[in-house]
């Protein structure tokens, strides 16, 4: 099916057009739409993690299934808005992520920090390298955010993943969630990191003194 996606403000300027036409498979979701827009306009990739998907003038989750008759739009954050799902090659700051989810109504903020360890399967690891599929990776991170927000009734979710070279002890991912209740917050973080490993297109390369391997590609 063919659809048209409307773009506004910074998205429109970066794309050089107020609309983008896409060919989608039946059953495609707004997550697929965001990923395809990122492929069509690579310069939009870093911004799309903050996109708010709209279908027929209503905000929807990125898991929303679209049809050929729908009016689609991707909205940038309003003034003062900030992406809560992003990739970076900079050193991660857990407090920066936590500040995005803190709220007076929440009695618990739980943060998971994944760090680079110095060994794996009996080998001494020198460092790790991470590579991602930009645009799609952020969209899938946001999809997980929507999922755990609903599943665990959270008030806030934020997530950032490191790319490039990571030294031993560096944080490679930070996930923060806010909830009125601590049990839900702990469960949500545990669930979220497993979902990241399942569906987010980010790859890890372990580097040793005498070789290297992409994890999952042992052959």
PDB file of C-alpha atoms in Angstrom:
ATOM      1  CA  UNK A   1       0.000   0.000   0.000  1.00  0.00           C
ATOM      2  CA  UNK A   2       1.084   3.584  -0.593  1.00  0.00           C
ATOM      3  CA  UNK A   3       0.922   6.217   2.123  1.00  0.00           C
ATOM      4  CA  UNK A   4       1.941   9.840   2.511  1.00  0.00           C
ATOM      5  CA  UNK A   5       3.644  11.054   5.677  1.00  0.00           C
ATOM      6  CA  UNK A   6       3.354  14.739   6.560  1.00  0.00           C
ATOM      7  CA  UNK A   7       6.349  16.497   8.115  1.00  0.00           C
ATOM      8  CA  UNK A   8       6.453  19.760  10.029  1.00  0.00           C
ATOM      9  CA  UNK A   9       8.912  22.351  11.326  1.00  0.00           C
ATOM     10  CA  UNK A  10      12.461  20.955  11.775  1.00  0.00           C
ATOM     11  CA  UNK A  11      11.504  17.645  10.145  1.00  0.00           C
ATOM     12  CA  UNK A  12      10.171  19.444   7.059  1.00  0.00           C
ATOM     13  CA  UNK A  13      13.270  21.635   6.789  1.00  0.00           C
ATOM     14  CA  UNK A  14      15.667  18.703   7.153  1.00  0.00           C
ATOM     15  CA  UNK A  15      13.759  16.626   4.572  1.00  0.00           C
ATOM     16  CA  UNK A  16      13.342  19.543   2.165  1.00  0.00           C
ATOM     17  CA  UNK A  17       9.681  18.619   1.760  1.00  0.00           C
ATOM     18  CA  UNK A  18       6.458  18.703   3.755  1.00  0.00           C
ATOM     19  CA  UNK A  19       5.504  15.190   2.633  1.00  0.00           C
ATOM     20  CA  UNK A  20       7.162  11.842   1.947  1.00  0.00           C
ATOM     21  CA  UNK A  21       5.481   9.028   0.020  1.00  0.00           C
ATOM     22  CA  UNK A  22       6.179   5.458   1.118  1.00  0.00           C
ATOM     23  CA  UNK A  23       5.274   1.967  -0.076  1.00  0.00           C
ATOM     24  CA  UNK A  24       4.363  -0.250   2.887  1.00  0.00           C
ATOM     25  CA  UNK A  25       3.553  -3.895   3.372  1.00  0.00           C
ATOM     26  CA  UNK A  26       0.146  -4.813   4.795  1.00  0.00           C
ATOM     27  CA  UNK A  27       0.274  -4.794   8.581  1.00  0.00           C
ATOM     28  CA  UNK A  28       3.006  -2.143   8.739  1.00  0.00           C
ATOM     29  CA  UNK A  29       3.184  -0.065  11.909  1.00  0.00           C
ATOM     30  CA  UNK A  30       4.226   3.492  12.649  1.00  0.00           C
ATOM     31  CA  UNK A  31       7.554   2.030  13.767  1.00  0.00           C
ATOM     32  CA  UNK A  32       8.028   0.781  10.200  1.00  0.00           C
ATOM     33  CA  UNK A  33       7.036   4.200   8.886  1.00  0.00           C
ATOM     34  CA  UNK A  34       9.631   5.941  11.070  1.00  0.00           C
ATOM     35  CA  UNK A  35      12.343   3.501  10.000  1.00  0.00           C
ATOM     36  CA  UNK A  36      11.534   3.995   6.299  1.00  0.00           C
ATOM     37  CA  UNK A  37      11.509   7.770   6.642  1.00  0.00           C
ATOM     38  CA  UNK A  38      14.953   7.505   8.251  1.00  0.00           C
ATOM     39  CA  UNK A  39      16.176   5.448   5.295  1.00  0.00           C
ATOM     40  CA  UNK A  40      14.706   7.874   2.767  1.00  0.00           C
ATOM     41  CA  UNK A  41      16.129  10.942   4.516  1.00  0.00           C
ATOM     42  CA  UNK A  42      19.283   9.872   6.424  1.00  0.00           C
ATOM     43  CA  UNK A  43      19.767  13.372   7.821  1.00  0.00           C
ATOM     44  CA  UNK A  44      16.519  12.910   9.756  1.00  0.00           C
ATOM     45  CA  UNK A  45      17.813   9.774  11.478  1.00  0.00           C
ATOM     46  CA  UNK A  46      19.176  11.418  14.654  1.00  0.00           C
ATOM     47  CA  UNK A  47      15.931  13.385  15.094  1.00  0.00           C
ATOM     48  CA  UNK A  48      13.400  10.619  14.591  1.00  0.00           C
ATOM     49  CA  UNK A  49      13.802   9.138  18.070  1.00  0.00           C
ATOM     50  CA  UNK A  50      11.940  12.220  19.288  1.00  0.00           C
ATOM     51  CA  UNK A  51       9.193  11.981  16.652  1.00  0.00           C
ATOM     52  CA  UNK A  52       5.599  11.774  17.839  1.00  0.00           C
ATOM     53  CA  UNK A  53       3.589   9.580  15.441  1.00  0.00           C
ATOM     54  CA  UNK A  54       0.136  10.817  14.450  1.00  0.00           C
ATOM     55  CA  UNK A  55      -2.601   8.929  12.599  1.00  0.00           C
ATOM     56  CA  UNK A  56      -5.743  10.744  11.505  1.00  0.00           C
ATOM     57  CA  UNK A  57      -4.834  13.717  13.702  1.00  0.00           C
ATOM     58  CA  UNK A  58      -4.479  11.616  16.867  1.00  0.00           C
ATOM     59  CA  UNK A  59      -1.268  10.688  18.697  1.00  0.00           C
ATOM     60  CA  UNK A  60      -0.648   6.936  18.561  1.00  0.00           C
ATOM     61  CA  UNK A  61       1.925   4.427  19.786  1.00  0.00           C
ATOM     62  CA  UNK A  62       4.590   3.430  17.287  1.00  0.00           C
ATOM     63  CA  UNK A  63       3.119  -0.084  17.366  1.00  0.00           C
ATOM     64  CA  UNK A  64      -0.091   1.276  15.758  1.00  0.00           C
ATOM     65  CA  UNK A  65      -0.951  -0.575  12.521  1.00  0.00           C
ATOM     66  CA  UNK A  66      -1.608   1.764   9.587  1.00  0.00           C
ATOM     67  CA  UNK A  67      -3.824   1.454   6.529  1.00  0.00           C
ATOM     68  CA  UNK A  68      -3.671   3.043   3.110  1.00  0.00           C
ATOM     69  CA  UNK A  69      -6.560   5.346   4.005  1.00  0.00           C
ATOM     70  CA  UNK A  70      -4.845   6.844   7.063  1.00  0.00           C
ATOM     71  CA  UNK A  71      -3.465  10.369   7.250  1.00  0.00           C
ATOM     72  CA  UNK A  72       0.015   9.998   8.744  1.00  0.00           C
ATOM     73  CA  UNK A  73       2.317  12.576  10.278  1.00  0.00           C
ATOM     74  CA  UNK A  74       5.543  12.692  12.263  1.00  0.00           C
ATOM     75  CA  UNK A  75       5.763  15.621  14.662  1.00  0.00           C
ATOM     76  CA  UNK A  76       8.992  16.946  16.167  1.00  0.00           C
ATOM     77  CA  UNK A  77       9.009  17.781  19.887  1.00  0.00           C
ATOM     78  CA  UNK A  78       7.243  20.997  20.796  1.00  0.00           C
ATOM     79  CA  UNK A  79       9.346  23.809  22.218  1.00  0.00           C
ATOM     80  CA  UNK A  80      11.242  22.524  25.214  1.00  0.00           C
ATOM     81  CA  UNK A  81      10.774  18.880  24.286  1.00  0.00           C
ATOM     82  CA  UNK A  82      13.601  16.365  24.489  1.00  0.00           C
ATOM     83  CA  UNK A  83      14.073  12.886  23.080  1.00  0.00           C
ATOM     84  CA  UNK A  84      13.893  10.104  25.635  1.00  0.00           C
ATOM     85  CA  UNK A  85      15.266   7.379  23.346  1.00  0.00           C
ATOM     86  CA  UNK A  86      18.559   7.998  21.613  1.00  0.00           C
ATOM     87  CA  UNK A  87      21.971   6.734  20.493  1.00  0.00           C
ATOM     88  CA  UNK A  88      25.272   8.455  21.159  1.00  0.00           C
ATOM     89  CA  UNK A  89      29.027   8.020  20.888  1.00  0.00           C
ATOM     90  CA  UNK A  90      29.509  10.156  23.993  1.00  0.00           C
ATOM     91  CA  UNK A  91      30.095   8.827  27.514  1.00  0.00           C
ATOM     92  CA  UNK A  92      26.734   8.051  29.126  1.00  0.00           C
ATOM     93  CA  UNK A  93      25.490  10.032  32.128  1.00  0.00           C
ATOM     94  CA  UNK A  94      22.920   8.068  34.136  1.00  0.00           C
ATOM     95  CA  UNK A  95      21.759  11.163  36.008  1.00  0.00           C
ATOM     96  CA  UNK A  96      20.937  12.865  32.713  1.00  0.00           C
ATOM     97  CA  UNK A  97      18.652   9.952  31.852  1.00  0.00           C
ATOM     98  CA  UNK A  98      17.066   9.844  35.306  1.00  0.00           C
ATOM     99  CA  UNK A  99      16.210  13.534  35.179  1.00  0.00           C
ATOM    100  CA  UNK A 100      14.069  12.865  32.101  1.00  0.00           C
ATOM    101  CA  UNK A 101      11.737  10.559  34.036  1.00  0.00           C
ATOM    102  CA  UNK A 102      11.634  12.048  37.540  1.00  0.00           C
ATOM    103  CA  UNK A 103       8.191  13.275  38.598  1.00  0.00           C
ATOM    104  CA  UNK A 104       6.644  14.318  41.941  1.00  0.00           C
ATOM    105  CA  UNK A 105       3.947  11.634  41.555  1.00  0.00           C
ATOM    106  CA  UNK A 106       6.513   8.821  41.434  1.00  0.00           C
ATOM    107  CA  UNK A 107       7.848   7.068  44.509  1.00  0.00           C
ATOM    108  CA  UNK A 108      10.456   5.098  42.585  1.00  0.00           C
ATOM    109  CA  UNK A 109      13.022   5.787  39.888  1.00  0.00           C
ATOM    110  CA  UNK A 110      14.951   2.661  38.915  1.00  0.00           C
ATOM    111  CA  UNK A 111      17.926   2.804  36.563  1.00  0.00           C
ATOM    112  CA  UNK A 112      19.671  -0.077  34.830  1.00  0.00           C
ATOM    113  CA  UNK A 113      23.239   0.583  33.694  1.00  0.00           C
ATOM    114  CA  UNK A 114      24.859  -2.003  31.455  1.00  0.00           C
ATOM    115  CA  UNK A 115      28.656  -1.811  31.741  1.00  0.00           C
ATOM    116  CA  UNK A 116      31.538  -3.278  29.762  1.00  0.00           C
ATOM    117  CA  UNK A 117      33.168  -6.167  31.611  1.00  0.00           C
ATOM    118  CA  UNK A 118      36.757  -7.335  31.178  1.00  0.00           C
ATOM    119  CA  UNK A 119      36.049 -10.969  30.288  1.00  0.00           C
ATOM    120  CA  UNK A 120      33.700 -13.119  28.240  1.00  0.00           C
ATOM    121  CA  UNK A 121      33.601 -16.902  27.876  1.00  0.00           C
ATOM    122  CA  UNK A 122      37.094 -17.303  29.315  1.00  0.00           C
ATOM    123  CA  UNK A 123      38.725 -14.560  27.221  1.00  0.00           C
ATOM    124  CA  UNK A 124      40.133 -11.253  28.419  1.00  0.00           C
ATOM    125  CA  UNK A 125      38.239  -8.458  26.658  1.00  0.00           C
ATOM    126  CA  UNK A 126      40.176  -5.321  25.681  1.00  0.00           C
ATOM    127  CA  UNK A 127      37.154  -3.241  24.641  1.00  0.00           C
ATOM    128  CA  UNK A 128      33.789  -3.438  22.869  1.00  0.00           C
ATOM    129  CA  UNK A 129      32.465  -1.795  19.727  1.00  0.00           C
ATOM    130  CA  UNK A 130      28.769  -1.138  19.116  1.00  0.00           C
ATOM    131  CA  UNK A 131      27.099  -0.523  15.772  1.00  0.00           C
ATOM    132  CA  UNK A 132      23.421   0.279  15.134  1.00  0.00           C
ATOM    133  CA  UNK A 133      20.884   0.803  12.385  1.00  0.00           C
ATOM    134  CA  UNK A 134      20.099   4.501  13.039  1.00  0.00           C
ATOM    135  CA  UNK A 135      16.475   5.506  12.816  1.00  0.00           C
ATOM    136  CA  UNK A 136      15.197   1.975  13.267  1.00  0.00           C
ATOM    137  CA  UNK A 137      17.136   1.451  16.511  1.00  0.00           C
ATOM    138  CA  UNK A 138      15.690   4.560  18.157  1.00  0.00           C
ATOM    139  CA  UNK A 139      12.217   3.679  16.905  1.00  0.00           C
ATOM    140  CA  UNK A 140      12.456   0.211  18.440  1.00  0.00           C
ATOM    141  CA  UNK A 141      13.728   1.677  21.704  1.00  0.00           C
ATOM    142  CA  UNK A 142      10.702   3.968  21.764  1.00  0.00           C
ATOM    143  CA  UNK A 143       8.468   0.985  20.984  1.00  0.00           C
ATOM    144  CA  UNK A 144       9.841  -0.781  24.057  1.00  0.00           C
ATOM    145  CA  UNK A 145       9.189   2.394  26.030  1.00  0.00           C
ATOM    146  CA  UNK A 146       5.539   2.373  24.961  1.00  0.00           C
ATOM    147  CA  UNK A 147       5.269  -1.317  25.763  1.00  0.00           C
ATOM    148  CA  UNK A 148       6.644  -1.152  29.289  1.00  0.00           C
ATOM    149  CA  UNK A 149       4.819   2.088  30.069  1.00  0.00           C
ATOM    150  CA  UNK A 150       1.532   0.297  29.423  1.00  0.00           C
ATOM    151  CA  UNK A 151       2.516  -3.122  30.813  1.00  0.00           C
ATOM    152  CA  UNK A 152       3.884  -1.812  34.112  1.00  0.00           C
ATOM    153  CA  UNK A 153       1.847   1.431  34.350  1.00  0.00           C
ATOM    154  CA  UNK A 154       4.909   3.665  34.401  1.00  0.00           C
ATOM    155  CA  UNK A 155       4.901   7.451  34.442  1.00  0.00           C
ATOM    156  CA  UNK A 156       8.260   7.848  32.719  1.00  0.00           C
ATOM    157  CA  UNK A 157      10.711   5.904  30.551  1.00  0.00           C
ATOM    158  CA  UNK A 158      14.039   6.962  29.016  1.00  0.00           C
ATOM    159  CA  UNK A 159      16.777   4.966  27.316  1.00  0.00           C
ATOM    160  CA  UNK A 160      20.136   5.673  25.690  1.00  0.00           C
ATOM    161  CA  UNK A 161      22.606   3.275  24.054  1.00  0.00           C
ATOM    162  CA  UNK A 162      26.279   3.940  23.414  1.00  0.00           C
ATOM    163  CA  UNK A 163      27.796   3.427  19.962  1.00  0.00           C
ATOM    164  CA  UNK A 164      31.388   3.115  18.835  1.00  0.00           C
ATOM    165  CA  UNK A 165      34.276   2.028  21.047  1.00  0.00           C
ATOM    166  CA  UNK A 166      33.586   1.399  24.747  1.00  0.00           C
ATOM    167  CA  UNK A 167      36.363   0.823  27.267  1.00  0.00           C
ATOM    168  CA  UNK A 168      36.210  -1.617  30.169  1.00  0.00           C
ATOM    169  CA  UNK A 169      33.920  -0.166  32.841  1.00  0.00           C
ATOM    170  CA  UNK A 170      32.115   2.185  30.457  1.00  0.00           C
ATOM    171  CA  UNK A 171      28.325   2.237  30.478  1.00  0.00           C
ATOM    172  CA  UNK A 172      26.941   0.884  27.210  1.00  0.00           C
ATOM    173  CA  UNK A 173      23.236   1.377  27.963  1.00  0.00           C
ATOM    174  CA  UNK A 174      21.170   3.278  30.513  1.00  0.00           C
ATOM    175  CA  UNK A 175      17.468   2.625  31.067  1.00  0.00           C
ATOM    176  CA  UNK A 176      15.529   4.702  33.609  1.00  0.00           C
ATOM    177  CA  UNK A 177      11.887   4.253  34.578  1.00  0.00           C
ATOM    178  CA  UNK A 178       9.654   6.098  37.024  1.00  0.00           C
ATOM    179  CA  UNK A 179       6.657   4.586  38.778  1.00  0.00           C
ATOM    180  CA  UNK A 180       4.518   5.220  41.844  1.00  0.00           C
ATOM    181  CA  UNK A 181       5.633   1.762  43.054  1.00  0.00           C
ATOM    182  CA  UNK A 182       9.139   0.291  43.254  1.00  0.00           C
ATOM    183  CA  UNK A 183       8.213  -3.298  42.343  1.00  0.00           C
ATOM    184  CA  UNK A 184       6.834  -2.262  38.958  1.00  0.00           C
ATOM    185  CA  UNK A 185       9.894  -0.105  38.286  1.00  0.00           C
ATOM    186  CA  UNK A 186      12.334  -2.958  38.980  1.00  0.00           C
ATOM    187  CA  UNK A 187      10.328  -5.391  36.849  1.00  0.00           C
ATOM    188  CA  UNK A 188      10.092  -2.878  34.001  1.00  0.00           C
ATOM    189  CA  UNK A 189      13.874  -2.369  33.838  1.00  0.00           C
ATOM    190  CA  UNK A 190      14.497  -6.120  33.793  1.00  0.00           C
ATOM    191  CA  UNK A 191      11.921  -6.612  31.053  1.00  0.00           C
ATOM    192  CA  UNK A 192      13.203  -3.657  29.020  1.00  0.00           C
ATOM    193  CA  UNK A 193      16.835  -4.780  28.758  1.00  0.00           C
ATOM    194  CA  UNK A 194      15.737  -8.206  27.548  1.00  0.00           C
ATOM    195  CA  UNK A 195      13.514  -6.590  24.911  1.00  0.00           C
ATOM    196  CA  UNK A 196      16.418  -4.402  23.778  1.00  0.00           C
ATOM    197  CA  UNK A 197      18.489  -7.523  23.163  1.00  0.00           C
ATOM    198  CA  UNK A 198      15.566  -9.109  21.276  1.00  0.00           C
ATOM    199  CA  UNK A 199      14.408  -6.384  18.875  1.00  0.00           C
ATOM    200  CA  UNK A 200      16.733  -3.363  18.739  1.00  0.00           C
ATOM    201  CA  UNK A 201      19.192  -3.506  15.785  1.00  0.00           C
ATOM    202  CA  UNK A 202      22.397  -2.880  17.731  1.00  0.00           C
ATOM    203  CA  UNK A 203      25.405  -5.186  17.341  1.00  0.00           C
ATOM    204  CA  UNK A 204      28.303  -5.786  19.726  1.00  0.00           C
ATOM    205  CA  UNK A 205      31.863  -6.662  18.730  1.00  0.00           C
ATOM    206  CA  UNK A 206      34.200  -8.041  21.379  1.00  0.00           C
ATOM    207  CA  UNK A 207      37.870  -7.223  20.835  1.00  0.00           C
ATOM    208  CA  UNK A 208      40.669  -9.223  22.478  1.00  0.00           C
ATOM    209  CA  UNK A 209      44.443  -9.030  22.193  1.00  0.00           C
ATOM    210  CA  UNK A 210      44.477 -11.834  19.616  1.00  0.00           C
ATOM    211  CA  UNK A 211      41.215 -11.352  17.743  1.00  0.00           C
ATOM    212  CA  UNK A 212      37.630 -10.163  17.750  1.00  0.00           C
ATOM    213  CA  UNK A 213      34.110 -11.444  17.146  1.00  0.00           C
ATOM    214  CA  UNK A 214      30.650 -10.042  16.527  1.00  0.00           C
ATOM    215  CA  UNK A 215      28.477 -11.493  19.282  1.00  0.00           C
ATOM    216  CA  UNK A 216      25.992 -13.982  17.881  1.00  0.00           C
ATOM    217  CA  UNK A 217      28.208 -14.691  14.854  1.00  0.00           C
ATOM    218  CA  UNK A 218      30.484 -17.389  16.293  1.00  0.00           C
ATOM    219  CA  UNK A 219      31.469 -19.618  13.361  1.00  0.00           C
TER     220      UNK A 219
END
